[in-house]
Coordinates of C-alpha atoms in Angstrom, one line a residue:
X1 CA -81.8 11.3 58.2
X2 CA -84.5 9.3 57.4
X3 CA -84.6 6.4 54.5
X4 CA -87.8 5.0 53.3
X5 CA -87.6 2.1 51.1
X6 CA -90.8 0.3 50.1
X7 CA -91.0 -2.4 47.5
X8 CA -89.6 -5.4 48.9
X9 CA -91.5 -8.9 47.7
X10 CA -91.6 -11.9 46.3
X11 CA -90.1 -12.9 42.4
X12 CA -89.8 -15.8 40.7
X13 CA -86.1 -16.8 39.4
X14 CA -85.1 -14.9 36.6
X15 CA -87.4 -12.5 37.2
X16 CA -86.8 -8.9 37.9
X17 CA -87.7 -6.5 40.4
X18 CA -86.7 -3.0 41.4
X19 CA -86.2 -1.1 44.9
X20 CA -86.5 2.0 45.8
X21 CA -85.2 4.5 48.7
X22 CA -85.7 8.1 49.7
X23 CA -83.7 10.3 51.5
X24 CA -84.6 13.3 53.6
X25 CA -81.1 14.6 54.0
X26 CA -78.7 16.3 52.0
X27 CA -77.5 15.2 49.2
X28 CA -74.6 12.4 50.1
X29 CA -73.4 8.9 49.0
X30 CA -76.2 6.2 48.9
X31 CA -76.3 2.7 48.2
X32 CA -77.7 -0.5 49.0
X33 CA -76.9 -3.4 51.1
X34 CA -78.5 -6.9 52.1
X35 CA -78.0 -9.4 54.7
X36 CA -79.0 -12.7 55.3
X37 CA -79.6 -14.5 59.0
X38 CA -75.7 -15.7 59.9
X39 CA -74.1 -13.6 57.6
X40 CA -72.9 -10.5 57.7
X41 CA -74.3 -7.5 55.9
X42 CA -72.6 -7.1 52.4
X43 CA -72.3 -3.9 50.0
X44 CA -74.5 -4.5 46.9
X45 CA -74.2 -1.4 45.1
X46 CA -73.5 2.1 45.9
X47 CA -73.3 5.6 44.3
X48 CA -71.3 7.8 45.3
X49 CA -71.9 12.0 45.2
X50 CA -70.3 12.5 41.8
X51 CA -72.2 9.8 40.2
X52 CA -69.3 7.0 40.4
X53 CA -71.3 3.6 40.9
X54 CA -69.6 0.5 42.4
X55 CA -71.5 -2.8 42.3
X56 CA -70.4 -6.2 44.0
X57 CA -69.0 -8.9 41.9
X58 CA -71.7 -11.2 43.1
X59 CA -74.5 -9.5 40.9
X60 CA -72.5 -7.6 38.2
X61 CA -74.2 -7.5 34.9
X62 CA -77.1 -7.9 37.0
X63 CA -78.4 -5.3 39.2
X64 CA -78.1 -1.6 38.6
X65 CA -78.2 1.4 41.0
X66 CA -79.6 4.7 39.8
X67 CA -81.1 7.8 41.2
X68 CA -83.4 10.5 40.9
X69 CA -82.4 14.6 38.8
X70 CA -82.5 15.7 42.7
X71 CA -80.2 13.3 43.8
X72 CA -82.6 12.3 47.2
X73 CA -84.0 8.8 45.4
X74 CA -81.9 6.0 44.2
X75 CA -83.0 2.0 42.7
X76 CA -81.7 -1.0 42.7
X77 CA -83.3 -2.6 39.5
X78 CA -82.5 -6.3 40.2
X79 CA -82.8 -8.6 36.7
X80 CA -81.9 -12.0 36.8
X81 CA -82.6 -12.6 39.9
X82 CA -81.2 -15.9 41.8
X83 CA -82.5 -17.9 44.9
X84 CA -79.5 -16.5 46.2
X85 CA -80.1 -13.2 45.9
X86 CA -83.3 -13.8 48.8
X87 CA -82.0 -11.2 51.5
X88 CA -83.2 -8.3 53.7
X89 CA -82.0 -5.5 51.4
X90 CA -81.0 -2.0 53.0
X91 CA -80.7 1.3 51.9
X92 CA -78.0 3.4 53.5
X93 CA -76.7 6.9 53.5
X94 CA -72.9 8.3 53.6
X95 CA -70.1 5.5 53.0
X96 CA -68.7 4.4 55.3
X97 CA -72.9 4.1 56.0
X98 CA -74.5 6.5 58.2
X99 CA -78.0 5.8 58.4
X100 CA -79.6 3.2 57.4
X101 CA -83.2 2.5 56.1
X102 CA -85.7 -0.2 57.9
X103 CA -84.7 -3.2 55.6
X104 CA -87.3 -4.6 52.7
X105 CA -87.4 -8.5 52.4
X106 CA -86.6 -9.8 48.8
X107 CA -87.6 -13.6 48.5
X108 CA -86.8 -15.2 45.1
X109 CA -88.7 -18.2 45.0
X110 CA -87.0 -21.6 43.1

């Protein structure tokens, strides 16, 4: 399975910004991920093969997973976005994650 995610960059705070991943496998759970240098990797938001979203306290109310009619394409539309939030953000595929994409940088900027 291969995940392509382009769209990493760089935002201001309180800006917003919005990733995007493609899958060539079957249709499965997907979500999104990020991980900063000395910590470990940590669940940001994920949707699961009915539809069923789960999103990490940390950016509740903030960020918002969706995905494409075919099911192969999900987002993470990121508003509000926090120095904090600067992290190496990673699509997976399957939960417990299977495959994972390449990682896109997000750097919010103070």
């Amino acid at each position: 399975v291969r995940l392509e995610e382009p769209g990493g960059g760089l935002v201001q705070t309180g800006g917003s910004h919005r990733l995007s991943c493609t899958s060539s496998g079957s249709i499965n759970h997907m979500g999104w991920y990020r991980e900063v240098p000395g910590k470990q990797r940590e669940m940001v938001a994920k949707m699961f093969y009915n539809g069923r979203t789960e999103v990490a306290d940390s950016v509740k109310g903030r960020f918002s997973i969706s995905r494409t009619y075919d099911r192969n394409t999900i987002y993470l539309q990121m508003t509000s976005l926090k120095p904090e939030d600067t992290a190496v953000y990673y699509c997976s595929w399957g939960d417990p994650p299977d495959y994972w994409g390449q990682g896109t940088q997000v750097t919010v900027s103070s």
